[in-house]
XYZ file of C-alpha atoms in Angstrom:
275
model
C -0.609 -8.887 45.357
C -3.462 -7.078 43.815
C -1.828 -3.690 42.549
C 0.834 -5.782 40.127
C -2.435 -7.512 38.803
C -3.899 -3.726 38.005
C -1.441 -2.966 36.950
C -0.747 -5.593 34.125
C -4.442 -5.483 33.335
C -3.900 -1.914 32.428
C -1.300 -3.327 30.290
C -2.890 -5.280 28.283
C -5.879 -3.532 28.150
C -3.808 -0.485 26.042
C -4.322 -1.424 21.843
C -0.861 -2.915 21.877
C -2.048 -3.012 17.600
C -3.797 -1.326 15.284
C -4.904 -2.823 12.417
C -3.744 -1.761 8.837
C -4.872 -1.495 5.496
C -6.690 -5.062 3.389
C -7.123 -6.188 0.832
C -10.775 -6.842 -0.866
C -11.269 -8.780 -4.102
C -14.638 -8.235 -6.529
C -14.926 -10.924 -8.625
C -17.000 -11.428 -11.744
C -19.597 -13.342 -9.382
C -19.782 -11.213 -6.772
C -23.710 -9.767 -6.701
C -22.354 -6.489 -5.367
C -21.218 -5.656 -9.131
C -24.137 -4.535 -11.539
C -24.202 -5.666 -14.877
C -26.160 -3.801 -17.527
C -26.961 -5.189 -20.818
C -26.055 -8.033 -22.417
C -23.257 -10.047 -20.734
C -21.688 -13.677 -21.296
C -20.147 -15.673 -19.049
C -17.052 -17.014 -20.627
C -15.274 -19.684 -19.263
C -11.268 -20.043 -19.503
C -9.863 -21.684 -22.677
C -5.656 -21.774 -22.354
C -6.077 -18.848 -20.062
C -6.272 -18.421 -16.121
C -8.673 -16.275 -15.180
C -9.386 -15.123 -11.941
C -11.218 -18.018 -10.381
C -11.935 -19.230 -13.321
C -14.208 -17.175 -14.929
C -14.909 -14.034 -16.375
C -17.440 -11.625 -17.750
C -17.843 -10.109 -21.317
C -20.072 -7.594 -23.401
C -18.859 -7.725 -27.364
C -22.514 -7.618 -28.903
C -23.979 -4.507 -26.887
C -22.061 -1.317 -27.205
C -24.402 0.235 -23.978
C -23.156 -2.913 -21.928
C -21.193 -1.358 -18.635
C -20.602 -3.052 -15.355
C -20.062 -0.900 -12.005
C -19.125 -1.385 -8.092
C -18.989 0.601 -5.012
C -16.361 0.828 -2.593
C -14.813 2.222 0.193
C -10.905 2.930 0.019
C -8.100 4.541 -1.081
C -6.911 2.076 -4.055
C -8.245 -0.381 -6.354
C -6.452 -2.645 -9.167
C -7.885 -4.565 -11.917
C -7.324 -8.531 -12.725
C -7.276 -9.690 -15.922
C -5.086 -12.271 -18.154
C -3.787 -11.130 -21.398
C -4.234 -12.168 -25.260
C -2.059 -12.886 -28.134
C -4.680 -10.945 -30.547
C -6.736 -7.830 -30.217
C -8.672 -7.254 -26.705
C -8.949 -4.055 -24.646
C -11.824 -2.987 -22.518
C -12.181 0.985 -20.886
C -11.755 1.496 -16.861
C -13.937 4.814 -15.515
C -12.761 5.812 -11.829
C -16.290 7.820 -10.395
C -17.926 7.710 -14.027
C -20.115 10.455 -12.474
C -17.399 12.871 -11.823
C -16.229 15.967 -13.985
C -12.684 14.997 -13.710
C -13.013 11.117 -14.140
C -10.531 10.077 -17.123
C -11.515 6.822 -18.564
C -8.233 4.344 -19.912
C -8.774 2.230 -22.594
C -6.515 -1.031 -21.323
C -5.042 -3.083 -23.768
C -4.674 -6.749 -22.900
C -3.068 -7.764 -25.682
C 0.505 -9.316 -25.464
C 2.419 -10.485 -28.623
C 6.075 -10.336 -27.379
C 6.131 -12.392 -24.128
C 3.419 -14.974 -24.980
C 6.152 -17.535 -25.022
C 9.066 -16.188 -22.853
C 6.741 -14.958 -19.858
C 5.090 -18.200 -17.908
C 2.509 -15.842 -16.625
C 1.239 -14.834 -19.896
C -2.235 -16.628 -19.515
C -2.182 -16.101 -15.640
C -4.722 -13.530 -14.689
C -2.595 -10.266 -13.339
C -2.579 -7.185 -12.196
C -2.402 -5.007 -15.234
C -3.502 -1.374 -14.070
C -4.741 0.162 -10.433
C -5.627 4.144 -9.048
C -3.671 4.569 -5.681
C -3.669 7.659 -3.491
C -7.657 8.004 -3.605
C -9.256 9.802 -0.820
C -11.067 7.370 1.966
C -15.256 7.422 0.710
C -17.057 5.559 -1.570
C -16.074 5.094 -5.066
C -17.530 3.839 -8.218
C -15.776 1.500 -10.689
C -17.030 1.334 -14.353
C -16.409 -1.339 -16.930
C -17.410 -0.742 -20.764
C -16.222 -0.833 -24.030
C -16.010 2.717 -25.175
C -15.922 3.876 -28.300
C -12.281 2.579 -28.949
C -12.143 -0.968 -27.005
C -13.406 -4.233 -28.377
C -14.913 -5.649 -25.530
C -16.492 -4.802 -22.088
C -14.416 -7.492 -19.967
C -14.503 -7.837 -16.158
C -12.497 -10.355 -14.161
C -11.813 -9.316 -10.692
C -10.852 -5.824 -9.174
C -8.739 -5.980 -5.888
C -9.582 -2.541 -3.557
C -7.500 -1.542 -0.240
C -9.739 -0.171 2.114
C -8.477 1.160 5.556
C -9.788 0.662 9.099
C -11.593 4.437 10.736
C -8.284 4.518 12.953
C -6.196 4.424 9.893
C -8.923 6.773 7.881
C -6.977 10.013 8.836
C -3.874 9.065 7.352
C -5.166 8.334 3.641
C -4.439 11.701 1.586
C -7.455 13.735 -0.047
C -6.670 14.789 -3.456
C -7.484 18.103 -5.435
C -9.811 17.791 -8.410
C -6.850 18.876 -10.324
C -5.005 15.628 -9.218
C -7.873 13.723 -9.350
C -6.909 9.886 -9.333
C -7.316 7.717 -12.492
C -6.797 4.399 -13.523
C -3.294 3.908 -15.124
C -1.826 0.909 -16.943
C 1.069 -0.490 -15.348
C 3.712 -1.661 -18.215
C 5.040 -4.653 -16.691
C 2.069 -6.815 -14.723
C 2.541 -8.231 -11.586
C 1.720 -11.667 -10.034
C -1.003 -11.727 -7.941
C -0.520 -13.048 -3.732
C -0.687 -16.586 -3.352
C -3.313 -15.545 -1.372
C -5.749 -14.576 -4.082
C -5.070 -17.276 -6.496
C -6.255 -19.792 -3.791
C -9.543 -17.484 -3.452
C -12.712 -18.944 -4.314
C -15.774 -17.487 -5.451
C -17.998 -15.492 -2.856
C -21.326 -13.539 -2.995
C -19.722 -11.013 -0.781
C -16.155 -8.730 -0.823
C -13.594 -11.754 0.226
C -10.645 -10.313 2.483
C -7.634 -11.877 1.432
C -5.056 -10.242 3.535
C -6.467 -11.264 6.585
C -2.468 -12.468 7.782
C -1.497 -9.019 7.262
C -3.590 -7.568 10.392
C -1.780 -8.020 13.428
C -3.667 -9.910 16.013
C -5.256 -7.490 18.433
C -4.419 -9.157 22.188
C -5.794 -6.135 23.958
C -8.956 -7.883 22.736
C -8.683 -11.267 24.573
C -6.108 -10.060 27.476
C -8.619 -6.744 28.344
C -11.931 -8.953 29.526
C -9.651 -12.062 30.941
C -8.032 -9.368 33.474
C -10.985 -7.062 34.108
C -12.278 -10.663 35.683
C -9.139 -11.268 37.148
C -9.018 -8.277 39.089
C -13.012 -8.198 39.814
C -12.373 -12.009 41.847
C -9.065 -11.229 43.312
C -10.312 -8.156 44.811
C -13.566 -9.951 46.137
C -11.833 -12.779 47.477
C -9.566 -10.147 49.223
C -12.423 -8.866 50.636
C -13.729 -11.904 51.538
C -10.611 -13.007 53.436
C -10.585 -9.598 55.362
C -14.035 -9.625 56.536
C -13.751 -13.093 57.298
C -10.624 -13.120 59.319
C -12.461 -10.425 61.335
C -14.854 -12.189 62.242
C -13.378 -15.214 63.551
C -10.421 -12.965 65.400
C -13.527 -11.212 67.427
C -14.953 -13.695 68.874
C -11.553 -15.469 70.727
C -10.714 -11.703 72.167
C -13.834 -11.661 73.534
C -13.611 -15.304 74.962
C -9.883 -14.847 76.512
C -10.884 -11.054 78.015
C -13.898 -13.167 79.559
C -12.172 -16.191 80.772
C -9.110 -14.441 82.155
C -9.543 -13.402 86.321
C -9.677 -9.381 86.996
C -6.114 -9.245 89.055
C -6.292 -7.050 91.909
C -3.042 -4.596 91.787
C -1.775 -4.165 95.000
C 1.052 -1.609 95.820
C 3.990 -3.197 97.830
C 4.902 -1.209 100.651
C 8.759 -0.159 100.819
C 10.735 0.015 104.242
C 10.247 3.058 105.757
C 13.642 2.635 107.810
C 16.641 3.278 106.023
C 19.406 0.471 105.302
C 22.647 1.254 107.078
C 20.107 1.509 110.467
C 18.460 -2.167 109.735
C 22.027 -2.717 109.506
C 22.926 -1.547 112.662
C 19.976 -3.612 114.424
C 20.988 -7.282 113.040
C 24.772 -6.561 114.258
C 23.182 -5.839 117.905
């Protein structure tokens, strides 16, 4: 009975999952971003911002907003305008290959044929980053008309996954690169709401982990079926030693006697009945 249960509590004590990559959002609110200089807070007119708000420097040319994370890709979330408006993305502002875009987030030609025109999208990301901390920049530049920041999305991975995520050479050195045709975000993150710390969004995309709850249940399992086994043993013992003793006790010593055989053979007893 008890080596089955071992045995299945092996089972299920193996990581029968391993958790994959998830999604992070960084909205405008979120106090891990640092804003420097002078910033509005602009609230949505006909557009649809990222949780309804965003951030923008127009006035102050030294105005830049930054982040720190942890992954191997991040995106950026913004709607789009039927005039003029672009704002400049800096992957690791600090490093000598970083190559700052100047996004445009202007849209004249599918303002009316595209019904996600004022939604806020994903309009440019840098994949294939090595797995350490990173530093996003928001500014104007010296060619963009504002400093805007909506919301960021970044992928981080768990340490069992960190192997896996590809180191590149400072020659390849990811960048931030506009993506011509933007893409809806998950249902996911346009139900978000605002949150003073990174939001996961994709928690439905990490399997559920049952080595977690099965592990502990059957470690207890096994711990009480083994002392109960024990139990029973000892305790069968004990009550099986003291009837012996009683019926050894109780029962009379018989005396074995040895039965003498005839010492005359057959055919003459024979002999002596027929006379």
């Amino acid at each position: 009975m008890l080596f089955p249960l071992l045995v299945a509590c092996l089972f299920f004590a193996l990581p029968l999952s391993s958790a994959g990559p998830s999604n992070v959002t960084i909205d405008d609110s979120n106090t891990s971003v640092t804003f420097s200089g002078n910033w509005a807070q602009t609230l949505p007119g006909y557009d649809k911002s990222f949780n309804g708000t965003y951030k923008t420097a127009k006035t102050d040319p030294s105005a830049y907003a930054e982040f720190k994370f942890a992954g191997t890709a991040v995106y950026f979330i913004s709607p789009r305008w039927p005039f003029p408006v672009s704002t400049r993305l800096t992957l690791d502002p600090g490093s000598p290959d970083a190559r700052p875009l100047v996004l445009s987030l202007e849209d004249y030609k599918t303002r009316t044929v595209d019904p996600n025109f004022s939604l806020a999208m994903v309009l440019a990301g840098a994949t294939g980053l090595e797995n350490k901390e990173h530093t996003v920049r928001v500014d104007g530049g010296d060619n963009a008309t504002y400093a805007l920041f909506d919301a960021f999305i970044y992928t981080t991975l768990d340490s069992s996954d960190a192997p896996s995520a590809p180191t590149p050479t400072s020659s390849s050195a990811p960048a931030f690169t506009a993506y011509p045709t933007p893409f809806p975000l998950p249902e996911a993150l346009e139900a978000a709401t605002p949150s003073p710390t990174p939001m996961e969004v994709s928690a439905a995309k990490k399997p559920l982990n049952l080595a977690v709850i099965f592990a502990p249940l059957c470690s207890v399992m096994a711990v009480v079926f083994i002392l109960g086994g024990v139990y029973l043993y000892r305790y069968e013992q004990k009550v099986r030693s003291p009837v012996a003793s009683e019926a050894r006790a109780s029962s009379p010593d018989v005396e074995e006697k040895e039965i003498g055989l005839p010492t005359t053979p057959i055919y003459q007893l024979q002999l002596n009945l027929q006379k």
